[in-house]
Amino acid sequence: MEDLIKSITETEEKAAAIKNDAVVKAGEIIEEARNRAAEIEATSAEQCAKYLSDALSAARIQADKDYGSYIQKSKADAKLYAADMKKHTDATVGKIVGRITDGNS
């Protein structure tokens, strides 16, 4: 009977030691996971900020190009429109339009 009680006591002590080791290991794993999560969060924030900056920069460049093209096209369209209007007006109005658009006196 003493051997049985001794065996049970030893087994309970081993089980308690295993449980304590498992709790310590779980704590280490949790701490490692928290540290890794913080690293991932910081890296992700940096990558997102860089992506946003690059995207905004590219959008600004494209907008400037589009704006320049639009202005050039609008100027060309306005000149064509003025030339067409000039053809369909009488001589006096043509002279006035010529002065305004061409700077002729």
PDB file of N, CA, C and O in Angstrom, residues 17-69:
ATOM      1  N   ALA A  17       4.734  19.038 -12.208  1.00  0.00           N
ATOM      2  CA  ALA A  17       5.929  19.572 -12.869  1.00  0.00           C
ATOM      3  C   ALA A  17       5.654  19.757 -14.364  1.00  0.00           C
ATOM      4  O   ALA A  17       6.031  20.787 -14.953  1.00  0.00           O
ATOM      5  N   ILE A  18       5.003  18.784 -14.982  1.00  0.00           N
ATOM      6  CA  ILE A  18       4.653  18.890 -16.404  1.00  0.00           C
ATOM      7  C   ILE A  18       3.719  20.067 -16.626  1.00  0.00           C
ATOM      8  O   ILE A  18       3.881  20.849 -17.569  1.00  0.00           O
ATOM      9  N   LYS A  19       2.730  20.217 -15.734  1.00  0.00           N
ATOM     10  CA  LYS A  19       1.790  21.329 -15.845  1.00  0.00           C
ATOM     11  C   LYS A  19       2.520  22.661 -15.705  1.00  0.00           C
ATOM     12  O   LYS A  19       2.280  23.589 -16.481  1.00  0.00           O
ATOM     13  N   ASN A  20       3.417  22.757 -14.730  1.00  0.00           N
ATOM     14  CA  ASN A  20       4.184  23.998 -14.540  1.00  0.00           C
ATOM     15  C   ASN A  20       5.051  24.308 -15.766  1.00  0.00           C
ATOM     16  O   ASN A  20       5.118  25.458 -16.209  1.00  0.00           O
ATOM     17  N   ASP A  21       5.698  23.267 -16.296  1.00  0.00           N
ATOM     18  CA  ASP A  21       6.503  23.457 -17.500  1.00  0.00           C
ATOM     19  C   ASP A  21       5.627  23.924 -18.671  1.00  0.00           C
ATOM     20  O   ASP A  21       6.023  24.794 -19.451  1.00  0.00           O
ATOM     21  N   ALA A  22       4.442  23.345 -18.788  1.00  0.00           N
ATOM     22  CA  ALA A  22       3.528  23.715 -19.859  1.00  0.00           C
ATOM     23  C   ALA A  22       3.061  25.170 -19.697  1.00  0.00           C
ATOM     24  O   ALA A  22       2.962  25.912 -20.688  1.00  0.00           O
ATOM     25  N   VAL A  23       2.794  25.590 -18.471  1.00  0.00           N
ATOM     26  CA  VAL A  23       2.379  26.972 -18.220  1.00  0.00           C
ATOM     27  C   VAL A  23       3.508  27.929 -18.588  1.00  0.00           C
ATOM     28  O   VAL A  23       3.281  28.962 -19.236  1.00  0.00           O
ATOM     29  N   VAL A  24       4.736  27.583 -18.200  1.00  0.00           N
ATOM     30  CA  VAL A  24       5.892  28.424 -18.535  1.00  0.00           C
ATOM     31  C   VAL A  24       6.068  28.480 -20.046  1.00  0.00           C
ATOM     32  O   VAL A  24       6.262  29.562 -20.625  1.00  0.00           O
ATOM     33  N   LYS A  25       6.009  27.337 -20.705  1.00  0.00           N
ATOM     34  CA  LYS A  25       6.169  27.276 -22.160  1.00  0.00           C
ATOM     35  C   LYS A  25       5.045  28.065 -22.851  1.00  0.00           C
ATOM     36  O   LYS A  25       5.300  28.804 -23.811  1.00  0.00           O
ATOM     37  N   ALA A  26       3.825  27.944 -22.364  1.00  0.00           N
ATOM     38  CA  ALA A  26       2.708  28.693 -22.942  1.00  0.00           C
ATOM     39  C   ALA A  26       2.945  30.195 -22.795  1.00  0.00           C
ATOM     40  O   ALA A  26       2.689  30.970 -23.726  1.00  0.00           O
ATOM     41  N   GLY A  27       3.452  30.607 -21.644  1.00  0.00           N
ATOM     42  CA  GLY A  27       3.773  32.020 -21.434  1.00  0.00           C
ATOM     43  C   GLY A  27       4.828  32.511 -22.413  1.00  0.00           C
ATOM     44  O   GLY A  27       4.720  33.624 -22.955  1.00  0.00           O
ATOM     45  N   GLU A  28       5.842  31.676 -22.632  1.00  0.00           N
ATOM     46  CA  GLU A  28       6.894  32.034 -23.592  1.00  0.00           C
ATOM     47  C   GLU A  28       6.332  32.139 -25.008  1.00  0.00           C
ATOM     48  O   GLU A  28       6.670  33.059 -25.762  1.00  0.00           O
ATOM     49  N   ILE A  29       5.481  31.191 -25.379  1.00  0.00           N
ATOM     50  CA  ILE A  29       4.876  31.206 -26.708  1.00  0.00           C
ATOM     51  C   ILE A  29       4.000  32.449 -26.877  1.00  0.00           C
ATOM     52  O   ILE A  29       4.044  33.115 -27.921  1.00  0.00           O
ATOM     53  N   ILE A  30       3.227  32.771 -25.847  1.00  0.00           N
ATOM     54  CA  ILE A  30       2.370  33.964 -25.900  1.00  0.00           C
ATOM     55  C   ILE A  30       3.215  35.224 -26.046  1.00  0.00           C
ATOM     56  O   ILE A  30       2.910  36.098 -26.869  1.00  0.00           O
ATOM     57  N   GLU A  31       4.274  35.323 -25.274  1.00  0.00           N
ATOM     58  CA  GLU A  31       5.155  36.498 -25.360  1.00  0.00           C
ATOM     59  C   GLU A  31       5.800  36.606 -26.737  1.00  0.00           C
ATOM     60  O   GLU A  31       5.873  37.684 -27.329  1.00  0.00           O
ATOM     61  N   GLU A  32       6.256  35.479 -27.261  1.00  0.00           N
ATOM     62  CA  GLU A  32       6.843  35.459 -28.603  1.00  0.00           C
ATOM     63  C   GLU A  32       5.811  35.879 -29.657  1.00  0.00           C
ATOM     64  O   GLU A  32       6.121  36.652 -30.566  1.00  0.00           O
ATOM     65  N   ALA A  33       4.593  35.392 -29.518  1.00  0.00           N
ATOM     66  CA  ALA A  33       3.527  35.744 -30.457  1.00  0.00           C
ATOM     67  C   ALA A  33       3.211  37.237 -30.376  1.00  0.00           C
ATOM     68  O   ALA A  33       3.011  37.899 -31.402  1.00  0.00           O
ATOM     69  N   ARG A  34       3.166  37.785 -29.174  1.00  0.00           N
ATOM     70  CA  ARG A  34       2.920  39.226 -29.016  1.00  0.00           C
ATOM     71  C   ARG A  34       4.025  40.048 -29.659  1.00  0.00           C
ATOM     72  O   ARG A  34       3.752  41.047 -30.341  1.00  0.00           O
ATOM     73  N   ASN A  35       5.266  39.640 -29.432  1.00  0.00           N
ATOM     74  CA  ASN A  35       6.393  40.364 -30.029  1.00  0.00           C
ATOM     75  C   ASN A  35       6.342  40.295 -31.552  1.00  0.00           C
ATOM     76  O   ASN A  35       6.559  41.297 -32.235  1.00  0.00           O
ATOM     77  N   ARG A  36       6.040  39.128 -32.075  1.00  0.00           N
ATOM     78  CA  ARG A  36       5.955  38.960 -33.525  1.00  0.00           C
ATOM     79  C   ARG A  36       4.802  39.782 -34.100  1.00  0.00           C
ATOM     80  O   ARG A  36       4.936  40.397 -35.151  1.00  0.00           O
ATOM     81  N   ALA A  37       3.689  39.798 -33.392  1.00  0.00           N
ATOM     82  CA  ALA A  37       2.538  40.589 -33.844  1.00  0.00           C
ATOM     83  C   ALA A  37       2.890  42.076 -33.880  1.00  0.00           C
ATOM     84  O   ALA A  37       2.508  42.786 -34.818  1.00  0.00           O
ATOM     85  N   ALA A  38       3.630  42.533 -32.877  1.00  0.00           N
ATOM     86  CA  ALA A  38       4.046  43.946 -32.854  1.00  0.00           C
ATOM     87  C   ALA A  38       4.982  44.251 -34.024  1.00  0.00           C
ATOM     88  O   ALA A  38       4.872  45.313 -34.656  1.00  0.00           O
ATOM     89  N   GLU A  39       5.893  43.326 -34.315  1.00  0.00           N
ATOM     90  CA  GLU A  39       6.791  43.507 -35.464  1.00  0.00           C
ATOM     91  C   GLU A  39       6.003  43.564 -36.772  1.00  0.00           C
ATOM     92  O   GLU A  39       6.261  44.412 -37.626  1.00  0.00           O
ATOM     93  N   ILE A  40       5.072  42.650 -36.921  1.00  0.00           N
ATOM     94  CA  ILE A  40       4.254  42.603 -38.143  1.00  0.00           C
ATOM     95  C   ILE A  40       3.434  43.885 -38.273  1.00  0.00           C
ATOM     96  O   ILE A  40       3.325  44.457 -39.365  1.00  0.00           O
ATOM     97  N   GLU A  41       2.873  44.346 -37.177  1.00  0.00           N
ATOM     98  CA  GLU A  41       2.076  45.576 -37.210  1.00  0.00           C
ATOM     99  C   GLU A  41       2.933  46.769 -37.631  1.00  0.00           C
ATOM    100  O   GLU A  41       2.522  47.567 -38.477  1.00  0.00           O
ATOM    101  N   ALA A  42       4.134  46.870 -37.064  1.00  0.00           N
ATOM    102  CA  ALA A  42       5.018  47.986 -37.409  1.00  0.00           C
ATOM    103  C   ALA A  42       5.437  47.910 -38.876  1.00  0.00           C
ATOM    104  O   ALA A  42       5.401  48.914 -39.595  1.00  0.00           O
ATOM    105  N   THR A  43       5.815  46.733 -39.321  1.00  0.00           N
ATOM    106  CA  THR A  43       6.222  46.554 -40.713  1.00  0.00           C
ATOM    107  C   THR A  43       5.065  46.847 -41.665  1.00  0.00           C
ATOM    108  O   THR A  43       5.247  47.521 -42.680  1.00  0.00           O
ATOM    109  N   SER A  44       3.894  46.365 -41.328  1.00  0.00           N
ATOM    110  CA  SER A  44       2.720  46.603 -42.169  1.00  0.00           C
ATOM    111  C   SER A  44       2.401  48.089 -42.249  1.00  0.00           C
ATOM    112  O   SER A  44       2.067  48.597 -43.317  1.00  0.00           O
ATOM    113  N   ALA A  45       2.493  48.782 -41.124  1.00  0.00           N
ATOM    114  CA  ALA A  45       2.216  50.220 -41.112  1.00  0.00           C
ATOM    115  C   ALA A  45       3.208  50.958 -42.008  1.00  0.00           C
ATOM    116  O   ALA A  45       2.821  51.849 -42.777  1.00  0.00           O
ATOM    117  N   GLU A  46       4.471  50.575 -41.938  1.00  0.00           N
ATOM    118  CA  GLU A  46       5.491  51.204 -42.790  1.00  0.00           C
ATOM    119  C   GLU A  46       5.199  50.919 -44.269  1.00  0.00           C
ATOM    120  O   GLU A  46       5.281  51.818 -45.111  1.00  0.00           O
ATOM    121  N   GLN A  47       4.882  49.677 -44.584  1.00  0.00           N
ATOM    122  CA  GLN A  47       4.602  49.308 -45.972  1.00  0.00           C
ATOM    123  C   GLN A  47       3.362  50.025 -46.497  1.00  0.00           C
ATOM    124  O   GLN A  47       3.349  50.492 -47.643  1.00  0.00           O
ATOM    125  N   CYS A  48       2.339  50.122 -45.672  1.00  0.00           N
ATOM    126  CA  CYS A  48       1.114  50.822 -46.097  1.00  0.00           C
ATOM    127  C   CYS A  48       1.392  52.309 -46.312  1.00  0.00           C
ATOM    128  O   CYS A  48       0.895  52.894 -47.286  1.00  0.00           O
ATOM    129  N   ALA A  49       2.175  52.913 -45.430  1.00  0.00           N
ATOM    130  CA  ALA A  49       2.509  54.333 -45.581  1.00  0.00           C
ATOM    131  C   ALA A  49       3.299  54.554 -46.865  1.00  0.00           C
ATOM    132  O   ALA A  49       3.041  55.515 -47.600  1.00  0.00           O
ATOM    133  N   LYS A  50       4.245  53.672 -47.157  1.00  0.00           N
ATOM    134  CA  LYS A  50       5.026  53.799 -48.377  1.00  0.00           C
ATOM    135  C   LYS A  50       4.141  53.595 -49.609  1.00  0.00           C
ATOM    136  O   LYS A  50       4.238  54.347 -50.580  1.00  0.00           O
ATOM    137  N   TYR A  51       3.274  52.611 -49.554  1.00  0.00           N
ATOM    138  CA  TYR A  51       2.365  52.357 -50.679  1.00  0.00           C
ATOM    139  C   TYR A  51       1.469  53.570 -50.918  1.00  0.00           C
ATOM    140  O   TYR A  51       1.286  53.990 -52.063  1.00  0.00           O
ATOM    141  N   LEU A  52       0.936  54.129 -49.847  1.00  0.00           N
ATOM    142  CA  LEU A  52       0.073  55.302 -49.970  1.00  0.00           C
ATOM    143  C   LEU A  52       0.847  56.475 -50.561  1.00  0.00           C
ATOM    144  O   LEU A  52       0.363  57.147 -51.477  1.00  0.00           O
ATOM    145  N   SER A  53       2.047  56.691 -50.066  1.00  0.00           N
ATOM    146  CA  SER A  53       2.876  57.789 -50.576  1.00  0.00           C
ATOM    147  C   SER A  53       3.180  57.600 -52.057  1.00  0.00           C
ATOM    148  O   SER A  53       3.069  58.545 -52.852  1.00  0.00           O
ATOM    149  N   ASP A  54       3.558  56.390 -52.438  1.00  0.00           N
ATOM    150  CA  ASP A  54       3.863  56.102 -53.842  1.00  0.00           C
ATOM    151  C   ASP A  54       2.625  56.265 -54.722  1.00  0.00           C
ATOM    152  O   ASP A  54       2.699  56.822 -55.824  1.00  0.00           O
ATOM    153  N   ALA A  55       1.493  55.780 -54.235  1.00  0.00           N
ATOM    154  CA  ALA A  55       0.252  55.886 -55.012  1.00  0.00           C
ATOM    155  C   ALA A  55      -0.154  57.345 -55.200  1.00  0.00           C
ATOM    156  O   ALA A  55      -0.557  57.751 -56.291  1.00  0.00           O
ATOM    157  N   LEU A  56      -0.033  58.142 -54.132  1.00  0.00           N
ATOM    158  CA  LEU A  56      -0.383  59.560 -54.243  1.00  0.00           C
ATOM    159  C   LEU A  56       0.570  60.286 -55.182  1.00  0.00           C
ATOM    160  O   LEU A  56       0.144  61.124 -55.985  1.00  0.00           O
ATOM    161  N   SER A  57       1.832  59.950 -55.106  1.00  0.00           N
ATOM    162  CA  SER A  57       2.820  60.576 -55.992  1.00  0.00           C
ATOM    163  C   SER A  57       2.518  60.247 -57.453  1.00  0.00           C
ATOM    164  O   SER A  57       2.526  61.128 -58.319  1.00  0.00           O
ATOM    165  N   ALA A  58       2.244  58.986 -57.719  1.00  0.00           N
ATOM    166  CA  ALA A  58       1.916  58.573 -59.091  1.00  0.00           C
ATOM    167  C   ALA A  58       0.625  59.246 -59.564  1.00  0.00           C
ATOM    168  O   ALA A  58       0.532  59.672 -60.727  1.00  0.00           O
ATOM    169  N   ALA A  59      -0.344  59.371 -58.678  1.00  0.00           N
ATOM    170  CA  ALA A  59      -1.609  60.015 -59.047  1.00  0.00           C
ATOM    171  C   ALA A  59      -1.396  61.490 -59.358  1.00  0.00           C
ATOM    172  O   ALA A  59      -1.989  62.020 -60.306  1.00  0.00           O
ATOM    173  N   ARG A  60      -0.549  62.155 -58.580  1.00  0.00           N
ATOM    174  CA  ARG A  60      -0.262  63.572 -58.850  1.00  0.00           C
ATOM    175  C   ARG A  60       0.418  63.747 -60.207  1.00  0.00           C
ATOM    176  O   ARG A  60       0.079  64.652 -60.973  1.00  0.00           O
ATOM    177  N   ILE A  61       1.382  62.891 -60.483  1.00  0.00           N
ATOM    178  CA  ILE A  61       2.097  62.965 -61.756  1.00  0.00           C
ATOM    179  C   ILE A  61       1.117  62.751 -62.916  1.00  0.00           C
ATOM    180  O   ILE A  61       1.117  63.497 -63.892  1.00  0.00           O
ATOM    181  N   GLN A  62       0.272  61.733 -62.791  1.00  0.00           N
ATOM    182  CA  GLN A  62      -0.707  61.452 -63.841  1.00  0.00           C
ATOM    183  C   GLN A  62      -1.704  62.603 -63.979  1.00  0.00           C
ATOM    184  O   GLN A  62      -2.077  62.978 -65.086  1.00  0.00           O
ATOM    185  N   ALA A  63      -2.117  63.174 -62.861  1.00  0.00           N
ATOM    186  CA  ALA A  63      -3.063  64.296 -62.909  1.00  0.00           C
ATOM    187  C   ALA A  63      -2.436  65.501 -63.605  1.00  0.00           C
ATOM    188  O   ALA A  63      -3.100  66.177 -64.399  1.00  0.00           O
ATOM    189  N   ASP A  64      -1.159  65.757 -63.318  1.00  0.00           N
ATOM    190  CA  ASP A  64      -0.472  66.862 -63.998  1.00  0.00           C
ATOM    191  C   ASP A  64      -0.408  66.620 -65.511  1.00  0.00           C
ATOM    192  O   ASP A  64      -0.632  67.535 -66.300  1.00  0.00           O
ATOM    193  N   LYS A  65      -0.108  65.385 -65.907  1.00  0.00           N
ATOM    194  CA  LYS A  65      -0.064  65.057 -67.332  1.00  0.00           C
ATOM    195  C   LYS A  65      -1.441  65.233 -67.965  1.00  0.00           C
ATOM    196  O   LYS A  65      -1.574  65.830 -69.034  1.00  0.00           O
ATOM    197  N   ASP A  66      -2.453  64.697 -67.297  1.00  0.00           N
ATOM    198  CA  ASP A  66      -3.814  64.796 -67.823  1.00  0.00           C
ATOM    199  C   ASP A  66      -4.248  66.255 -67.920  1.00  0.00           C
ATOM    200  O   ASP A  66      -4.885  66.659 -68.901  1.00  0.00           O
ATOM    201  N   TYR A  67      -3.916  67.042 -66.916  1.00  0.00           N
ATOM    202  CA  TYR A  67      -4.286  68.458 -66.912  1.00  0.00           C
ATOM    203  C   TYR A  67      -3.603  69.189 -68.074  1.00  0.00           C
ATOM    204  O   TYR A  67      -4.246  69.958 -68.794  1.00  0.00           O
ATOM    205  N   GLY A  68      -2.309  68.943 -68.258  1.00  0.00           N
ATOM    206  CA  GLY A  68      -1.582  69.575 -69.357  1.00  0.00           C
ATOM    207  C   GLY A  68      -2.177  69.205 -70.708  1.00  0.00           C
ATOM    208  O   GLY A  68      -2.357  70.072 -71.578  1.00  0.00           O
ATOM    209  N   SER A  69      -2.505  67.936 -70.882  1.00  0.00           N
ATOM    210  CA  SER A  69      -3.112  67.486 -72.141  1.00  0.00           C
ATOM    211  C   SER A  69      -4.474  68.135 -72.348  1.00  0.00           C
ATOM    212  O   SER A  69      -4.811  68.558 -73.455  1.00  0.00           O
TER     213      SER A  69
END
